[in-house]
Amino acid sequence: MSLLNWLKPCRAPLSAAQLRRREQLRAAAPLSDGPLNEQRLVVLDLETSGLNTNKDLVLSIGAVVIEHGAIDLGQQFECTLQRAAQPHNQSVLIHGLGPSAIAAGCEPAEGLLACMEFIGASPVLGFHAPFDQRMLGRALKTSLNYPLQHPFIDLADLAPLLYPDAGIHKGGLDAWLKHCGLQIAERHNAGADALVTAELALMLFSRARRQGLDSLSQLSQRLVSWQRRQQLQRL
């Protein structure tokens, strides 16, 4: 199978049961003004076939819930999506998902429905979240004809806002984990990355509360103002 054929989206029709599940998915909730400790948040991480948001595919999904100000280990989600074949490229060396693992995954529509059922109405957190948002949104459109409307919060933006003296303005997840003293057993595994990203989020929220920011809407508004100032300083 050629790379071009592998990249073509699967448009298998949804079953009646899948259509019912799609219709029952919860609408996204807006960012809340309530205290962070009262929110249910979903931390998401994706492993993909590459970094091209127009062509590459979601291969695995990992997610964990933050609720009542703590990581709820009873609410975790992880799945690998079935793909007919996977091209051998640099991404395979990073995430370690070889052809056998991909072929043994769950059918994409099933995995994506389960993912959205897990997320529910909750806002989504991620590190470099815009990438995950675009990749997940395209996967949902391709497999389910479903629009992703959940707000995504990017911890890669929040971290330098809350730790301005860290000197890590364009750093990746590894740099922030090191700065915050966090460790991960298996990097580039969707489930493990989601869990450690949730740990980072809790540290950022603790820091935010000490700065008088105790809601998602406050954090979002402060981030927009901070980013505008950063842009003006570069002019």
JSON list of C-alpha atoms in Angstrom, two decimals, residues 48-229:
[
{"chain": "A", "resi": 48, "resn": "THR", "atom": "CA", "xyz": [0.06, 10.80, 15.54]},
{"chain": "A", "resi": 49, "resn": "SER", "atom": "CA", "xyz": [1.64, 9.56, 12.33]},
{"chain": "A", "resi": 50, "resn": "GLY", "atom": "CA", "xyz": [3.40, 12.90, 11.93]},
{"chain": "A", "resi": 51, "resn": "LEU", "atom": "CA", "xyz": [3.08, 16.63, 12.49]},
{"chain": "A", "resi": 52, "resn": "ASN", "atom": "CA", "xyz": [1.14, 17.60, 9.36]},
{"chain": "A", "resi": 53, "resn": "THR", "atom": "CA", "xyz": [-2.34, 18.52, 10.62]},
{"chain": "A", "resi": 54, "resn": "ASN", "atom": "CA", "xyz": [-3.73, 18.30, 7.07]},
{"chain": "A", "resi": 55, "resn": "LYS", "atom": "CA", "xyz": [-2.47, 14.82, 6.22]},
{"chain": "A", "resi": 56, "resn": "ASP", "atom": "CA", "xyz": [-1.30, 12.84, 9.23]},
{"chain": "A", "resi": 57, "resn": "LEU", "atom": "CA", "xyz": [-3.52, 10.62, 11.37]},
{"chain": "A", "resi": 58, "resn": "VAL", "atom": "CA", "xyz": [-4.32, 10.18, 15.04]},
{"chain": "A", "resi": 59, "resn": "LEU", "atom": "CA", "xyz": [-2.87, 6.83, 16.13]},
{"chain": "A", "resi": 60, "resn": "SER", "atom": "CA", "xyz": [-3.52, 6.76, 19.86]},
{"chain": "A", "resi": 61, "resn": "ILE", "atom": "CA", "xyz": [-5.38, 8.81, 22.44]},
{"chain": "A", "resi": 62, "resn": "GLY", "atom": "CA", "xyz": [-4.67, 9.19, 26.14]},
{"chain": "A", "resi": 63, "resn": "ALA", "atom": "CA", "xyz": [-6.75, 11.21, 28.58]},
{"chain": "A", "resi": 64, "resn": "VAL", "atom": "CA", "xyz": [-7.14, 11.66, 32.32]},
{"chain": "A", "resi": 65, "resn": "VAL", "atom": "CA", "xyz": [-9.58, 13.67, 34.44]},
{"chain": "A", "resi": 66, "resn": "ILE", "atom": "CA", "xyz": [-8.80, 16.41, 36.95]},
{"chain": "A", "resi": 67, "resn": "GLU", "atom": "CA", "xyz": [-11.73, 16.82, 39.32]},
{"chain": "A", "resi": 68, "resn": "HIS", "atom": "CA", "xyz": [-12.08, 18.38, 42.77]},
{"chain": "A", "resi": 69, "resn": "GLY", "atom": "CA", "xyz": [-8.55, 19.72, 42.42]},
{"chain": "A", "resi": 70, "resn": "ALA", "atom": "CA", "xyz": [-6.89, 16.33, 41.96]},
{"chain": "A", "resi": 71, "resn": "ILE", "atom": "CA", "xyz": [-6.16, 13.72, 39.30]},
{"chain": "A", "resi": 72, "resn": "ASP", "atom": "CA", "xyz": [-8.87, 11.07, 39.37]},
{"chain": "A", "resi": 73, "resn": "LEU", "atom": "CA", "xyz": [-7.06, 7.84, 38.53]},
{"chain": "A", "resi": 74, "resn": "GLY", "atom": "CA", "xyz": [-10.43, 6.15, 38.24]},
{"chain": "A", "resi": 75, "resn": "GLN", "atom": "CA", "xyz": [-11.19, 8.28, 35.20]},
{"chain": "A", "resi": 76, "resn": "GLN", "atom": "CA", "xyz": [-8.57, 7.47, 32.58]},
{"chain": "A", "resi": 77, "resn": "PHE", "atom": "CA", "xyz": [-8.95, 6.76, 28.89]},
{"chain": "A", "resi": 78, "resn": "GLU", "atom": "CA", "xyz": [-6.53, 5.22, 26.42]},
{"chain": "A", "resi": 79, "resn": "CYS", "atom": "CA", "xyz": [-6.97, 3.62, 23.03]},
{"chain": "A", "resi": 80, "resn": "THR", "atom": "CA", "xyz": [-5.07, 2.94, 19.82]},
{"chain": "A", "resi": 81, "resn": "LEU", "atom": "CA", "xyz": [-6.94, 3.48, 16.57]},
{"chain": "A", "resi": 82, "resn": "GLN", "atom": "CA", "xyz": [-6.83, 0.76, 13.95]},
{"chain": "A", "resi": 83, "resn": "ARG", "atom": "CA", "xyz": [-5.12, 1.68, 10.72]},
{"chain": "A", "resi": 84, "resn": "ALA", "atom": "CA", "xyz": [-4.66, -0.61, 7.72]},
{"chain": "A", "resi": 85, "resn": "ALA", "atom": "CA", "xyz": [-0.94, 0.16, 7.46]},
{"chain": "A", "resi": 86, "resn": "GLN", "atom": "CA", "xyz": [1.53, 2.69, 8.78]},
{"chain": "A", "resi": 87, "resn": "PRO", "atom": "CA", "xyz": [4.37, 4.26, 6.81]},
{"chain": "A", "resi": 88, "resn": "HIS", "atom": "CA", "xyz": [7.80, 3.85, 8.33]},
{"chain": "A", "resi": 89, "resn": "ASN", "atom": "CA", "xyz": [8.92, 7.33, 9.30]},
{"chain": "A", "resi": 90, "resn": "GLN", "atom": "CA", "xyz": [10.53, 9.22, 12.14]},
{"chain": "A", "resi": 91, "resn": "SER", "atom": "CA", "xyz": [7.29, 9.29, 14.12]},
{"chain": "A", "resi": 92, "resn": "VAL", "atom": "CA", "xyz": [7.37, 5.52, 14.59]},
{"chain": "A", "resi": 93, "resn": "LEU", "atom": "CA", "xyz": [10.74, 5.83, 16.30]},
{"chain": "A", "resi": 94, "resn": "ILE", "atom": "CA", "xyz": [9.26, 8.40, 18.68]},
{"chain": "A", "resi": 95, "resn": "HIS", "atom": "CA", "xyz": [5.95, 6.85, 19.73]},
{"chain": "A", "resi": 96, "resn": "GLY", "atom": "CA", "xyz": [6.89, 3.21, 19.13]},
{"chain": "A", "resi": 97, "resn": "LEU", "atom": "CA", "xyz": [3.53, 2.29, 17.59]},
{"chain": "A", "resi": 98, "resn": "GLY", "atom": "CA", "xyz": [4.52, -0.22, 14.93]},
{"chain": "A", "resi": 99, "resn": "PRO", "atom": "CA", "xyz": [2.29, -1.78, 12.25]},
{"chain": "A", "resi": 100, "resn": "SER", "atom": "CA", "xyz": [1.14, -4.66, 14.48]},
{"chain": "A", "resi": 101, "resn": "ALA", "atom": "CA", "xyz": [0.00, -2.32, 17.26]},
{"chain": "A", "resi": 102, "resn": "ILE", "atom": "CA", "xyz": [-1.86, -0.10, 14.81]},
{"chain": "A", "resi": 103, "resn": "ALA", "atom": "CA", "xyz": [-3.51, -3.06, 13.06]},
{"chain": "A", "resi": 104, "resn": "ALA", "atom": "CA", "xyz": [-4.68, -4.38, 16.44]},
{"chain": "A", "resi": 105, "resn": "GLY", "atom": "CA", "xyz": [-6.28, -1.10, 17.47]},
{"chain": "A", "resi": 106, "resn": "CYS", "atom": "CA", "xyz": [-9.99, -0.35, 17.75]},
{"chain": "A", "resi": 107, "resn": "GLU", "atom": "CA", "xyz": [-12.05, 0.80, 14.79]},
{"chain": "A", "resi": 108, "resn": "PRO", "atom": "CA", "xyz": [-11.57, 4.62, 14.50]},
{"chain": "A", "resi": 109, "resn": "ALA", "atom": "CA", "xyz": [-15.24, 5.55, 14.83]},
{"chain": "A", "resi": 110, "resn": "GLU", "atom": "CA", "xyz": [-15.56, 3.40, 17.96]},
{"chain": "A", "resi": 111, "resn": "GLY", "atom": "CA", "xyz": [-12.43, 4.83, 19.53]},
{"chain": "A", "resi": 112, "resn": "LEU", "atom": "CA", "xyz": [-13.36, 8.42, 18.75]},
{"chain": "A", "resi": 113, "resn": "LEU", "atom": "CA", "xyz": [-16.92, 7.99, 20.05]},
{"chain": "A", "resi": 114, "resn": "ALA", "atom": "CA", "xyz": [-15.55, 6.52, 23.27]},
{"chain": "A", "resi": 115, "resn": "CYS", "atom": "CA", "xyz": [-13.10, 9.42, 23.55]},
{"chain": "A", "resi": 116, "resn": "MET", "atom": "CA", "xyz": [-15.82, 12.06, 23.21]},
{"chain": "A", "resi": 117, "resn": "GLU", "atom": "CA", "xyz": [-18.08, 10.20, 25.62]},
{"chain": "A", "resi": 118, "resn": "PHE", "atom": "CA", "xyz": [-15.20, 10.26, 28.12]},
{"chain": "A", "resi": 119, "resn": "ILE", "atom": "CA", "xyz": [-14.58, 13.99, 27.58]},
{"chain": "A", "resi": 120, "resn": "GLY", "atom": "CA", "xyz": [-18.25, 14.82, 27.97]},
{"chain": "A", "resi": 121, "resn": "ALA", "atom": "CA", "xyz": [-18.88, 18.55, 28.26]},
{"chain": "A", "resi": 122, "resn": "SER", "atom": "CA", "xyz": [-15.54, 19.27, 29.94]},
{"chain": "A", "resi": 123, "resn": "PRO", "atom": "CA", "xyz": [-12.91, 21.73, 28.70]},
{"chain": "A", "resi": 124, "resn": "VAL", "atom": "CA", "xyz": [-9.74, 20.09, 27.45]},
{"chain": "A", "resi": 125, "resn": "LEU", "atom": "CA", "xyz": [-6.17, 20.76, 28.60]},
{"chain": "A", "resi": 126, "resn": "GLY", "atom": "CA", "xyz": [-3.08, 19.83, 26.67]},
{"chain": "A", "resi": 127, "resn": "PHE", "atom": "CA", "xyz": [0.54, 20.75, 26.06]},
{"chain": "A", "resi": 128, "resn": "HIS", "atom": "CA", "xyz": [0.72, 22.37, 22.62]},
{"chain": "A", "resi": 129, "resn": "ALA", "atom": "CA", "xyz": [-3.04, 21.93, 22.67]},
{"chain": "A", "resi": 130, "resn": "PRO", "atom": "CA", "xyz": [-3.76, 23.62, 19.29]},
{"chain": "A", "resi": 131, "resn": "PHE", "atom": "CA", "xyz": [-2.04, 20.70, 17.53]},
{"chain": "A", "resi": 132, "resn": "ASP", "atom": "CA", "xyz": [-4.11, 18.11, 19.40]},
{"chain": "A", "resi": 133, "resn": "GLN", "atom": "CA", "xyz": [-7.24, 20.19, 18.82]},
{"chain": "A", "resi": 134, "resn": "ARG", "atom": "CA", "xyz": [-6.70, 20.32, 15.05]},
{"chain": "A", "resi": 135, "resn": "MET", "atom": "CA", "xyz": [-5.77, 16.65, 14.79]},
{"chain": "A", "resi": 136, "resn": "LEU", "atom": "CA", "xyz": [-8.70, 15.46, 16.90]},
{"chain": "A", "resi": 137, "resn": "GLY", "atom": "CA", "xyz": [-11.09, 17.80, 15.11]},
{"chain": "A", "resi": 138, "resn": "ARG", "atom": "CA", "xyz": [-10.11, 16.46, 11.70]},
{"chain": "A", "resi": 139, "resn": "ALA", "atom": "CA", "xyz": [-10.33, 12.85, 12.92]},
{"chain": "A", "resi": 140, "resn": "LEU", "atom": "CA", "xyz": [-13.83, 13.46, 14.30]},
{"chain": "A", "resi": 141, "resn": "LYS", "atom": "CA", "xyz": [-14.94, 15.11, 11.07]},
{"chain": "A", "resi": 142, "resn": "THR", "atom": "CA", "xyz": [-13.51, 12.30, 8.95]},
{"chain": "A", "resi": 143, "resn": "SER", "atom": "CA", "xyz": [-14.76, 9.33, 10.95]},
{"chain": "A", "resi": 144, "resn": "LEU", "atom": "CA", "xyz": [-17.91, 10.67, 12.61]},
{"chain": "A", "resi": 145, "resn": "ASN", "atom": "CA", "xyz": [-18.84, 13.82, 10.66]},
{"chain": "A", "resi": 146, "resn": "TYR", "atom": "CA", "xyz": [-18.86, 15.48, 14.07]},
{"chain": "A", "resi": 147, "resn": "PRO", "atom": "CA", "xyz": [-17.62, 19.03, 14.79]},
{"chain": "A", "resi": 148, "resn": "LEU", "atom": "CA", "xyz": [-15.25, 19.48, 17.72]},
{"chain": "A", "resi": 149, "resn": "GLN", "atom": "CA", "xyz": [-16.41, 22.54, 19.67]},
{"chain": "A", "resi": 150, "resn": "HIS", "atom": "CA", "xyz": [-14.76, 22.05, 23.06]},
{"chain": "A", "resi": 151, "resn": "PRO", "atom": "CA", "xyz": [-12.47, 24.81, 24.32]},
{"chain": "A", "resi": 152, "resn": "PHE", "atom": "CA", "xyz": [-8.81, 23.76, 24.56]},
{"chain": "A", "resi": 153, "resn": "ILE", "atom": "CA", "xyz": [-6.39, 25.34, 27.03]},
{"chain": "A", "resi": 154, "resn": "ASP", "atom": "CA", "xyz": [-2.70, 25.22, 26.13]},
{"chain": "A", "resi": 155, "resn": "LEU", "atom": "CA", "xyz": [-0.42, 24.59, 29.11]},
{"chain": "A", "resi": 156, "resn": "ALA", "atom": "CA", "xyz": [2.55, 25.51, 26.90]},
{"chain": "A", "resi": 157, "resn": "ASP", "atom": "CA", "xyz": [1.18, 29.07, 26.97]},
{"chain": "A", "resi": 158, "resn": "LEU", "atom": "CA", "xyz": [0.08, 29.08, 30.61]},
{"chain": "A", "resi": 159, "resn": "ALA", "atom": "CA", "xyz": [3.43, 27.87, 31.94]},
{"chain": "A", "resi": 160, "resn": "PRO", "atom": "CA", "xyz": [5.54, 30.91, 30.89]},
{"chain": "A", "resi": 161, "resn": "LEU", "atom": "CA", "xyz": [2.71, 33.22, 31.95]},
{"chain": "A", "resi": 162, "resn": "LEU", "atom": "CA", "xyz": [2.75, 31.80, 35.48]},
{"chain": "A", "resi": 163, "resn": "TYR", "atom": "CA", "xyz": [6.52, 31.21, 35.67]},
{"chain": "A", "resi": 164, "resn": "PRO", "atom": "CA", "xyz": [7.93, 34.30, 33.90]},
{"chain": "A", "resi": 165, "resn": "ASP", "atom": "CA", "xyz": [11.33, 33.94, 35.56]},
{"chain": "A", "resi": 166, "resn": "ALA", "atom": "CA", "xyz": [11.86, 30.35, 34.43]},
{"chain": "A", "resi": 167, "resn": "GLY", "atom": "CA", "xyz": [13.45, 31.48, 31.16]},
{"chain": "A", "resi": 168, "resn": "ILE", "atom": "CA", "xyz": [11.53, 28.81, 29.23]},
{"chain": "A", "resi": 169, "resn": "HIS", "atom": "CA", "xyz": [9.48, 30.74, 26.70]},
{"chain": "A", "resi": 170, "resn": "LYS", "atom": "CA", "xyz": [9.39, 28.28, 23.80]},
{"chain": "A", "resi": 171, "resn": "GLY", "atom": "CA", "xyz": [10.29, 25.13, 25.70]},
{"chain": "A", "resi": 172, "resn": "GLY", "atom": "CA", "xyz": [8.68, 21.76, 25.20]},
{"chain": "A", "resi": 173, "resn": "LEU", "atom": "CA", "xyz": [7.02, 19.52, 27.74]},
{"chain": "A", "resi": 174, "resn": "ASP", "atom": "CA", "xyz": [10.32, 17.96, 28.81]},
{"chain": "A", "resi": 175, "resn": "ALA", "atom": "CA", "xyz": [11.76, 21.36, 29.72]},
{"chain": "A", "resi": 176, "resn": "TRP", "atom": "CA", "xyz": [8.77, 22.21, 31.92]},
{"chain": "A", "resi": 177, "resn": "LEU", "atom": "CA", "xyz": [8.72, 18.79, 33.55]},
{"chain": "A", "resi": 178, "resn": "LYS", "atom": "CA", "xyz": [12.37, 19.26, 34.49]},
{"chain": "A", "resi": 179, "resn": "HIS", "atom": "CA", "xyz": [11.74, 22.78, 35.77]},
{"chain": "A", "resi": 180, "resn": "CYS", "atom": "CA", "xyz": [8.85, 21.60, 37.95]},
{"chain": "A", "resi": 181, "resn": "GLY", "atom": "CA", "xyz": [10.64, 18.46, 39.17]},
{"chain": "A", "resi": 182, "resn": "LEU", "atom": "CA", "xyz": [8.22, 16.05, 37.51]},
{"chain": "A", "resi": 183, "resn": "GLN", "atom": "CA", "xyz": [9.22, 12.67, 36.12]},
{"chain": "A", "resi": 184, "resn": "ILE", "atom": "CA", "xyz": [7.62, 10.38, 33.58]},
{"chain": "A", "resi": 185, "resn": "ALA", "atom": "CA", "xyz": [8.23, 6.67, 33.19]},
{"chain": "A", "resi": 186, "resn": "GLU", "atom": "CA", "xyz": [7.43, 6.42, 29.48]},
{"chain": "A", "resi": 187, "resn": "ARG", "atom": "CA", "xyz": [7.58, 9.50, 27.27]},
{"chain": "A", "resi": 188, "resn": "HIS", "atom": "CA", "xyz": [5.58, 9.65, 24.01]},
{"chain": "A", "resi": 189, "resn": "ASN", "atom": "CA", "xyz": [3.00, 7.21, 25.29]},
{"chain": "A", "resi": 190, "resn": "ALA", "atom": "CA", "xyz": [-0.39, 8.92, 25.09]},
{"chain": "A", "resi": 191, "resn": "GLY", "atom": "CA", "xyz": [-1.66, 7.69, 28.46]},
{"chain": "A", "resi": 192, "resn": "ALA", "atom": "CA", "xyz": [1.57, 8.42, 30.33]},
{"chain": "A", "resi": 193, "resn": "ASP", "atom": "CA", "xyz": [1.97, 11.83, 28.69]},
{"chain": "A", "resi": 194, "resn": "ALA", "atom": "CA", "xyz": [-1.61, 12.76, 29.60]},
{"chain": "A", "resi": 195, "resn": "LEU", "atom": "CA", "xyz": [-1.00, 11.79, 33.23]},
{"chain": "A", "resi": 196, "resn": "VAL", "atom": "CA", "xyz": [2.19, 13.79, 33.65]},
{"chain": "A", "resi": 197, "resn": "THR", "atom": "CA", "xyz": [0.63, 16.73, 31.80]},
{"chain": "A", "resi": 198, "resn": "ALA", "atom": "CA", "xyz": [-2.19, 16.60, 34.36]},
{"chain": "A", "resi": 199, "resn": "GLU", "atom": "CA", "xyz": [0.43, 16.76, 37.14]},
{"chain": "A", "resi": 200, "resn": "LEU", "atom": "CA", "xyz": [1.93, 19.83, 35.47]},
{"chain": "A", "resi": 201, "resn": "ALA", "atom": "CA", "xyz": [-1.54, 21.38, 35.18]},
{"chain": "A", "resi": 202, "resn": "LEU", "atom": "CA", "xyz": [-2.13, 21.01, 38.92]},
{"chain": "A", "resi": 203, "resn": "MET", "atom": "CA", "xyz": [1.17, 22.74, 39.65]},
{"chain": "A", "resi": 204, "resn": "LEU", "atom": "CA", "xyz": [0.23, 25.57, 37.29]},
{"chain": "A", "resi": 205, "resn": "PHE", "atom": "CA", "xyz": [-3.20, 25.92, 38.91]},
{"chain": "A", "resi": 206, "resn": "SER", "atom": "CA", "xyz": [-1.61, 26.12, 42.35]},
{"chain": "A", "resi": 207, "resn": "ARG", "atom": "CA", "xyz": [0.69, 28.84, 41.07]},
{"chain": "A", "resi": 208, "resn": "ALA", "atom": "CA", "xyz": [-2.26, 30.63, 39.43]},
{"chain": "A", "resi": 209, "resn": "ARG", "atom": "CA", "xyz": [-4.25, 30.73, 42.68]},
{"chain": "A", "resi": 210, "resn": "ARG", "atom": "CA", "xyz": [-1.30, 32.34, 44.44]},
{"chain": "A", "resi": 211, "resn": "GLN", "atom": "CA", "xyz": [-1.48, 35.04, 41.75]},
{"chain": "A", "resi": 212, "resn": "GLY", "atom": "CA", "xyz": [-5.20, 35.59, 42.30]},
{"chain": "A", "resi": 213, "resn": "LEU", "atom": "CA", "xyz": [-6.33, 33.54, 39.29]},
{"chain": "A", "resi": 214, "resn": "ASP", "atom": "CA", "xyz": [-8.81, 30.87, 40.31]},
{"chain": "A", "resi": 215, "resn": "SER", "atom": "CA", "xyz": [-11.00, 30.17, 37.28]},
{"chain": "A", "resi": 216, "resn": "LEU", "atom": "CA", "xyz": [-10.59, 29.07, 33.70]},
{"chain": "A", "resi": 217, "resn": "SER", "atom": "CA", "xyz": [-12.09, 32.30, 32.41]},
{"chain": "A", "resi": 218, "resn": "GLN", "atom": "CA", "xyz": [-9.67, 34.39, 34.50]},
{"chain": "A", "resi": 219, "resn": "LEU", "atom": "CA", "xyz": [-6.72, 32.37, 33.24]},
{"chain": "A", "resi": 220, "resn": "SER", "atom": "CA", "xyz": [-7.89, 32.71, 29.65]},
{"chain": "A", "resi": 221, "resn": "GLN", "atom": "CA", "xyz": [-8.35, 36.47, 29.92]},
{"chain": "A", "resi": 222, "resn": "ARG", "atom": "CA", "xyz": [-4.98, 36.97, 31.63]},
{"chain": "A", "resi": 223, "resn": "LEU", "atom": "CA", "xyz": [-3.29, 34.84, 28.98]},
{"chain": "A", "resi": 224, "resn": "VAL", "atom": "CA", "xyz": [-4.76, 36.91, 26.14]},
{"chain": "A", "resi": 225, "resn": "SER", "atom": "CA", "xyz": [-3.57, 40.15, 27.79]},
{"chain": "A", "resi": 226, "resn": "TRP", "atom": "CA", "xyz": [-0.11, 38.70, 28.43]},
{"chain": "A", "resi": 227, "resn": "GLN", "atom": "CA", "xyz": [0.26, 37.48, 24.86]},
{"chain": "A", "resi": 228, "resn": "ARG", "atom": "CA", "xyz": [-0.71, 40.91, 23.53]},
{"chain": "A", "resi": 229, "resn": "ARG", "atom": "CA", "xyz": [1.97, 42.55, 25.68]}
]
